[in-house]
Each structure stands twice: as C-alpha cells, then as structure tokens.
Coordinates of C-alpha atoms in Angstrom, one line a residue:
M87 CA -11.9 29.2 49.7
S88 CA -15.5 27.9 49.8
V89 CA -16.4 24.3 49.7
K90 CA -18.2 25.0 46.4
T91 CA -15.0 26.5 44.9
I92 CA -12.9 23.6 46.2
V93 CA -15.3 21.1 44.6
S94 CA -15.2 23.0 41.3
V95 CA -11.4 23.0 41.3
V96 CA -11.3 19.2 42.1
M97 CA -13.8 18.4 39.3
L98 CA -11.8 20.5 36.8
L99 CA -8.6 18.8 37.7
F100 CA -10.3 15.4 37.4
S101 CA -11.7 16.3 34.0
L102 CA -8.3 17.4 32.8
T103 CA -6.7 14.2 34.0
L104 CA -9.3 12.1 32.1
S105 CA -8.9 14.2 29.0
A106 CA -5.2 13.7 29.1
K107 CA -5.7 9.9 29.0
T108 CA -8.2 9.8 26.1
P109 CA -7.1 8.3 22.8
S110 CA -7.7 11.5 21.0
N111 CA -4.8 13.1 22.9
E112 CA -2.4 10.3 22.2
R113 CA 0.5 11.1 19.9
E114 CA 0.3 9.7 16.4
V115 CA 3.3 7.8 14.9
Y116 CA 3.9 6.2 11.6
I117 CA 4.2 2.5 10.5
F118 CA 5.6 1.6 7.1
T119 CA 4.7 -1.9 5.9
G120 CA 7.0 -3.7 3.4
H121 CA 8.7 -7.0 2.4
R122 CA 12.3 -8.1 2.1
E123 CA 13.4 -9.9 -1.1
P124 CA 12.7 -12.6 -2.1
A125 CA 9.5 -11.9 -0.2
L126 CA 9.1 -15.4 1.3
D127 CA 9.2 -14.5 5.0
G128 CA 6.3 -12.1 5.1
L129 CA 5.3 -8.8 6.6
H130 CA 8.0 -6.3 7.9
Y131 CA 7.5 -3.0 9.6
L132 CA 9.4 0.3 9.8
Y133 CA 8.4 3.0 12.3
S134 CA 8.9 6.7 12.6
Y135 CA 8.0 9.5 14.9
D136 CA 8.2 12.2 12.3
G137 CA 7.5 10.5 9.0
L138 CA 11.0 11.1 7.7
R139 CA 13.5 9.1 9.7
W140 CA 12.7 5.4 9.9
D141 CA 13.8 2.4 12.0
S142 CA 13.1 -1.3 11.7
I143 CA 11.0 -3.4 14.0
Q144 CA 12.8 -6.7 13.9
G145 CA 11.4 -9.9 12.4
S146 CA 8.4 -10.9 10.3
W147 CA 5.0 -10.2 11.7
L148 CA 2.9 -12.4 9.4
R149 CA 4.4 -15.3 7.5
P150 CA 2.7 -16.2 4.2
E151 CA 0.8 -19.4 4.1
I152 CA -1.3 -19.1 1.0
G153 CA -0.8 -18.8 -2.8
N154 CA 2.0 -19.6 -5.1
K155 CA 1.6 -23.4 -4.5
T156 CA 1.4 -24.6 -8.1
P157 CA 4.8 -25.2 -9.6
E158 CA 3.6 -24.3 -13.1
Y159 CA 1.0 -22.0 -14.7
Y160 CA -0.3 -21.4 -18.2
N161 CA 1.2 -18.1 -19.5
T162 CA -1.5 -16.3 -21.5
H163 CA 1.2 -14.4 -23.4
S164 CA 3.6 -17.2 -24.4
R165 CA 0.7 -19.6 -24.6
K166 CA 2.6 -22.4 -22.8
M167 CA 3.1 -23.8 -19.3
E168 CA 5.9 -22.0 -17.4
K169 CA 7.5 -22.3 -13.9
A170 CA 6.0 -20.2 -11.1
K171 CA 8.8 -18.3 -9.4
Y172 CA 9.7 -19.7 -5.9
A173 CA 6.7 -22.1 -6.0
P174 CA 5.6 -24.0 -3.9
S175 CA 6.8 -21.5 -1.3
S176 CA 4.1 -18.9 -0.4
M177 CA 5.0 -15.2 -1.0
M178 CA 4.0 -11.9 0.4
R179 CA 4.9 -8.9 -1.7
D180 CA 3.6 -5.3 -1.6
P181 CA 1.8 -5.5 1.7
S182 CA -0.8 -2.7 1.8
I183 CA -2.6 -1.8 5.0
V184 CA -5.4 0.5 6.2
Q185 CA -7.2 0.9 9.5
G186 CA -11.0 0.8 9.3
P187 CA -13.4 3.0 11.4
D188 CA -13.8 0.2 14.0
G189 CA -10.0 0.1 14.6
T190 CA -9.4 -3.1 12.6
F191 CA -6.3 -3.2 10.4
H192 CA -6.9 -4.8 7.0
L193 CA -3.9 -6.1 5.0
V194 CA -3.7 -7.2 1.3
W195 CA -0.7 -8.4 -0.6
T196 CA 0.6 -9.9 -3.9
L197 CA 0.6 -13.7 -3.8
A198 CA 2.9 -14.5 -6.7
W199 CA 4.9 -13.0 -9.5
S200 CA 2.6 -14.9 -12.0
G201 CA 0.0 -17.6 -11.9
E202 CA -2.3 -16.2 -9.2
K203 CA -5.6 -14.5 -10.0
G204 CA -6.3 -13.1 -6.5
F205 CA -4.6 -11.3 -3.7
G206 CA -4.0 -12.2 -0.1
Y207 CA -6.0 -10.9 2.9
A208 CA -5.8 -10.9 6.7
S209 CA -6.9 -8.6 9.5
S210 CA -5.7 -7.7 12.9
K211 CA -6.6 -5.5 15.9
D212 CA -3.1 -4.8 17.0
L213 CA -0.7 -5.5 14.1
I214 CA 0.7 -8.5 16.1
N215 CA -2.0 -11.1 16.1
W216 CA -3.5 -11.8 12.7
S217 CA -6.6 -13.6 11.4
E218 CA -6.6 -16.6 9.1
Q219 CA -5.1 -15.7 5.7
R220 CA -7.5 -15.9 2.7
V221 CA -7.2 -15.7 -1.1
I222 CA -9.6 -13.2 -2.7
P223 CA -9.9 -14.5 -6.3
V224 CA -10.8 -11.2 -8.0
M225 CA -9.7 -12.1 -11.5
E226 CA -10.8 -15.7 -11.6
G227 CA -11.9 -16.6 -15.2
V228 CA -10.1 -13.5 -16.7
E229 CA -7.4 -13.8 -19.3
T230 CA -4.5 -12.5 -17.2
D231 CA -1.4 -13.9 -15.5
N232 CA -1.3 -11.9 -12.3
V233 CA -2.8 -9.7 -9.6
W234 CA 0.0 -7.2 -8.6
A235 CA 0.4 -4.7 -5.8
P236 CA -3.2 -4.6 -4.4
E237 CA -3.7 -1.3 -2.5
V238 CA -6.5 -1.1 0.1
F239 CA -8.1 2.3 0.7
Y240 CA -11.0 3.3 3.0
D241 CA -13.5 5.7 1.3
D242 CA -15.3 7.6 4.1
A243 CA -17.7 9.1 1.5
G244 CA -19.1 5.7 0.8
D245 CA -18.2 3.9 4.0
R246 CA -16.5 1.2 2.0
F247 CA -13.1 -0.1 1.1
L248 CA -11.6 -0.1 -2.4
I249 CA -8.8 -2.4 -3.4
V250 CA -6.9 -1.4 -6.5
W251 CA -4.4 -3.6 -8.3
S252 CA -2.8 -4.2 -11.7
S253 CA -3.2 -7.2 -14.0
S254 CA -1.8 -8.0 -17.4
I255 CA -4.0 -7.6 -20.4
P256 CA -4.1 -9.6 -23.7
E257 CA -1.8 -8.4 -26.5
S258 CA -4.9 -7.9 -28.6
R259 CA -5.7 -4.9 -26.4
Y260 CA -2.2 -3.3 -26.7
T261 CA -2.1 0.3 -27.9
D262 CA 0.6 2.0 -29.9
A263 CA 1.8 3.5 -26.6
D264 CA 1.9 0.1 -25.0
R265 CA 4.2 -1.1 -27.8
L266 CA 6.8 1.7 -27.0
G267 CA 7.8 -0.7 -24.2
K268 CA 9.2 -4.2 -24.4
N269 CA 7.5 -5.7 -21.3
V270 CA 4.1 -7.3 -20.7
C271 CA 1.4 -4.6 -20.4
H272 CA -0.9 -4.0 -17.4
R273 CA -3.9 -1.9 -16.4
L274 CA -5.5 -1.0 -13.1
F275 CA -8.6 -2.7 -11.8
Y276 CA -10.6 -2.5 -8.5
T277 CA -13.2 -4.1 -6.3
T278 CA -15.1 -2.7 -3.3
T279 CA -16.2 -4.3 0.0
R280 CA -17.7 -3.2 3.3
D281 CA -16.9 -6.3 5.3
F282 CA -14.1 -8.2 3.5
K283 CA -16.5 -11.1 3.1
T284 CA -18.3 -10.1 -0.1
F285 CA -16.7 -8.2 -2.9
T286 CA -18.1 -6.5 -6.0
P287 CA -17.0 -8.0 -9.4
Y288 CA -13.8 -6.5 -10.7
R289 CA -14.0 -3.4 -12.8
P290 CA -11.5 -1.3 -14.8
F291 CA -10.2 1.5 -12.6
Y292 CA -7.7 3.7 -14.5
D293 CA -6.5 3.3 -18.0
P294 CA -4.1 6.0 -19.3
G295 CA -3.7 4.1 -22.6
F296 CA -0.4 2.6 -21.8
N297 CA 1.2 0.0 -19.5
S298 CA 0.6 1.1 -15.9
I299 CA 0.9 -0.5 -12.4
D300 CA 1.3 0.3 -8.7
G301 CA -1.7 2.5 -8.2
F302 CA -1.8 4.2 -4.8
L303 CA -5.1 6.0 -3.8
L304 CA -5.4 8.8 -1.3
K305 CA -7.9 11.6 -0.5
D306 CA -6.8 15.2 0.1
D307 CA -9.3 18.0 0.8
G308 CA -12.2 16.2 -0.8
K309 CA -10.2 15.2 -3.9
Y310 CA -9.1 11.7 -4.8
V311 CA -5.5 11.4 -5.9
L312 CA -4.0 8.3 -7.7
V313 CA -0.3 7.9 -7.8
V314 CA 0.7 5.6 -10.8
K315 CA 3.7 4.0 -12.3
D316 CA 4.2 4.3 -16.1
N317 CA 5.6 0.7 -16.5
R318 CA 6.8 0.9 -20.1
K319 CA 10.5 -0.1 -20.4
P320 CA 13.0 0.9 -21.4
G321 CA 12.9 4.7 -21.2
Y322 CA 9.9 5.2 -18.9
S323 CA 9.2 3.3 -15.7
D324 CA 8.5 6.4 -13.6
L325 CA 5.7 8.1 -11.6
F326 CA 2.9 10.6 -12.0
C327 CA -0.4 11.6 -10.3
V328 CA -4.0 12.0 -11.5
T329 CA -7.0 13.4 -9.6
S330 CA -10.8 13.1 -9.5
D331 CA -13.8 14.2 -7.5
K332 CA -14.9 10.6 -7.2
A333 CA -13.0 7.5 -6.0
E334 CA -13.9 5.6 -9.2
G335 CA -13.0 8.5 -11.5
P336 CA -12.9 9.7 -14.2
Y337 CA -9.4 10.9 -13.5
S338 CA -7.5 13.9 -14.8
D339 CA -4.7 14.1 -17.3
P340 CA -1.4 13.0 -15.8
S341 CA 0.7 15.4 -13.7
V342 CA 4.4 16.0 -14.5
K343 CA 6.6 13.0 -13.8
F344 CA 8.2 13.5 -10.4
A345 CA 10.5 10.5 -9.8
P346 CA 13.7 9.2 -11.4
V347 CA 13.4 6.7 -14.2
Y348 CA 13.1 3.1 -12.8
S349 CA 11.1 4.1 -9.8
E350 CA 8.1 2.2 -8.5
G351 CA 6.0 1.2 -5.5
A352 CA 4.9 4.7 -4.5
C353 CA 3.0 5.4 -1.3
A354 CA 2.1 8.7 0.4
V355 CA 1.4 10.1 3.9
K356 CA 0.5 13.5 5.1
V357 CA 2.9 15.0 7.6
G358 CA 1.9 18.5 8.8
D359 CA 0.7 20.5 5.9
E360 CA 2.6 18.6 3.2
W361 CA 2.2 15.2 1.5
L362 CA 5.3 13.0 1.3
I363 CA 5.4 10.5 -1.5
Y364 CA 7.9 7.7 -1.0
F365 CA 9.0 5.4 -3.9
D366 CA 11.5 2.7 -4.5
V367 CA 14.3 3.7 -6.9
Y368 CA 14.9 0.1 -7.5
R369 CA 17.9 0.0 -9.8
Q370 CA 19.8 2.1 -7.3
A371 CA 18.6 0.0 -4.3
R372 CA 17.3 3.0 -2.4
F373 CA 14.2 5.0 -1.5
G374 CA 13.5 8.4 -2.8
A375 CA 10.7 10.9 -1.8
V376 CA 9.1 14.2 -2.9
S377 CA 6.9 16.6 -1.0
T378 CA 3.8 18.3 -2.4
R379 CA 0.9 20.4 -1.3
D380 CA -1.1 20.3 -4.5
F381 CA 0.0 17.2 -6.5
K382 CA 1.0 19.5 -9.3
T383 CA 4.4 20.6 -8.1
F384 CA 6.9 18.3 -6.4
T385 CA 10.0 19.0 -4.4
P386 CA 12.7 16.3 -4.0
I387 CA 13.4 15.6 -0.3
D388 CA 15.9 12.7 -0.5
D389 CA 18.2 14.7 1.9
R390 CA 15.4 14.7 4.6
I391 CA 14.6 11.0 4.7
S392 CA 16.4 7.9 6.0
L393 CA 15.3 4.3 5.7
P394 CA 17.0 1.0 6.6
A395 CA 18.4 -0.9 3.6
G396 CA 16.3 -3.7 2.0
H397 CA 12.9 -2.2 2.7
K398 CA 10.5 -2.8 -0.3
H399 CA 7.1 -1.7 -1.6
G400 CA 4.5 -1.2 1.2
T401 CA 2.3 1.6 2.6
I402 CA 2.4 4.0 5.5
I403 CA -0.3 4.5 8.1
K404 CA -0.6 6.7 11.2
V405 CA -1.4 4.9 14.4
K406 CA -1.7 5.9 18.1
E407 CA 1.6 5.6 19.9
P408 CA 0.4 2.8 22.2
V409 CA 0.1 0.6 19.1
L410 CA 3.8 1.1 18.3
D411 CA 4.7 0.7 22.0
A412 CA 2.9 -2.7 22.1
L413 CA 4.8 -3.7 18.9
K414 CA 8.1 -2.8 20.4
A415 CA 7.3 -4.6 23.6
E416 CA 6.5 -7.7 21.6
E417 CA 9.7 -7.3 19.6
S418 CA 11.6 -7.1 22.9
R419 CA 9.9 -10.3 24.2
R420 CA 10.6 -12.2 21.0
Y421 CA 14.2 -11.0 20.3
G422 CA 15.4 -9.8 23.7
K423 CA 15.9 -6.2 22.5

C-alpha cells in the first residue's frame, strides 16, 4: 500500500471519527414538562427514549418565586373581592417549554388560578440552571381575572416566538354557545417576541364562538395546527384541532372531537411519521393519547403509552441525549440515585 493510500485511509477514518462525535449524530430523546398538584413546588420532568413510555426525573427543577402573592383580588365576574387560591405561595402550573435556535430553553407558566394578569418566564441553557424569574404582564389593564396555560412556540417562518394563552372575557361578550356551559368563559390571546425582553401588545388569537382554553400550537409540513379545549361544562370539555397557513390564522373549522369528555391540557410531539397528542383525562386521573398523520383522523393509543401517576399539564420537547444524561447525573448528585 502506498504512502498516499495510507494517508487517505487515515484521513477518512479521522473524518468518520469526528463525524460520529458531532451533535447532529447524537440520538434525540424526549422531555415532558409538567407540575404536581397543588403546583406549589415548581417544574417537574418526565423523560422517554421512544415518546411512549415515560419515567420521572426526581425532584423540582425550578421552584416558583413570583406571582400569586396578593391574598385577595377583585373578581370581574362576581364584582367583589375574593380570596386568591394558595396565596401568598407562588405557583407554577402548565409549564410550557421550547428550545430556540441558539439552544436556549424558554419556559412560560401559569402564575395563579385567578388574580394575575401575566405569565411567568425563565430561561436555561441546560434545563438545570435557570435565569431569574420574571412576570410578563400581557393583560395588564384588561377586564379579565386570569392568564391561563401559556404555550410558547418558535415560528421559524418569522424567526420569532409566539406565546398563546387563555383569559376570561366579560359576560357582556358571551355568545349563546357560551351560555350552554355553566362556567366562566375564555378566549385565546397571543403575543410575540424575538428576545423575551420586548413583547407585542396582546391580540385575539382564536375565537370559535364558545368557551375555549389550553391552546397548543405546532407546525406540520408547512401548516400550523392548533389543538384546543372546548371548555363548556357540563357536557363538553373535550378537544379538537384547527389548521391554518399562517401562525396567526385565520384557522379552519374544528376537526372532529378526539378525546373523552373532561379532557384538557393537550400537547403533541412527532415520533417517526406520526404525531402523538397527549392529554389529561382529569376526572379519571390519567393521561390519554391519540396518533394522527393528518389532524383529521385520530387513533386512540392509550394501550401504547405509560406515564407516572400525578403528572399534569406540560409540553414535550426533543433534546439531544447528552442534555438528558446531564439531567440524570444531576439527579443522582442531588438524590443519590
């Protein structure tokens, strides 16, 4: 073998070795954020290697320090002062997470059942060490009692982040469809940001003409899909999808309902060539899921999934396996696992 040939072989092997170590060749795994009732101890994680079978990472990874401090608030529906649930303890419900193009993880969450007009925000490079927590007061000055279940979504088409949430509306805006239910009615709103320092003023996001919450936004093959909860009770409280060519809409007519009555907190992740939509069947204290390829037909897959008991409303992201390895190493350091 000539020297030139030997050099070529060595260079090829060196190149293959480097390629095997590049992040693009690292396996992706799944992290599922969530809270544990009564949502006073903060951010919890599940992890999975296949998107179906989940295990817990022990402990809280960000304890809430902001929001829900005022013992009473003025209820815009009853027109009187009422007690804020669990105040003055800070809460973290519905933690939603996304990883930006620079690798930073951005987290938003619900600050309180009622009495707060913003959502919580923090960021991290590794899901372990977090920035200072901030309140983003998106509904300040608006006649509403809450900012519920903010969902953060990175829109690559506009190189920006959208945060979608639900807030209660005045009874003067109730439709006949709203009045089919007995509970306070909500609509979906949104804001956008590029840096989580400045935010656009709130705007209406999706209004089906009836009480709706828990909007989860995703993008599939150039189409935007919004998973929504019909929040009218009793008799509804289930899930459907709408689609659009643009993140802000307008959105299509609703799909068929695909979850049992009294389901909420949906989130979705793509595994292989199918989307899995997880949701909390809250009266049965369990999670359910469906699979879909077109967001028109849905196949129940409850028999394919397993989750630890007690996990509540969050979102699923894909991360490189070293991110999970570091989390598990820190878990071992903290708890001796």
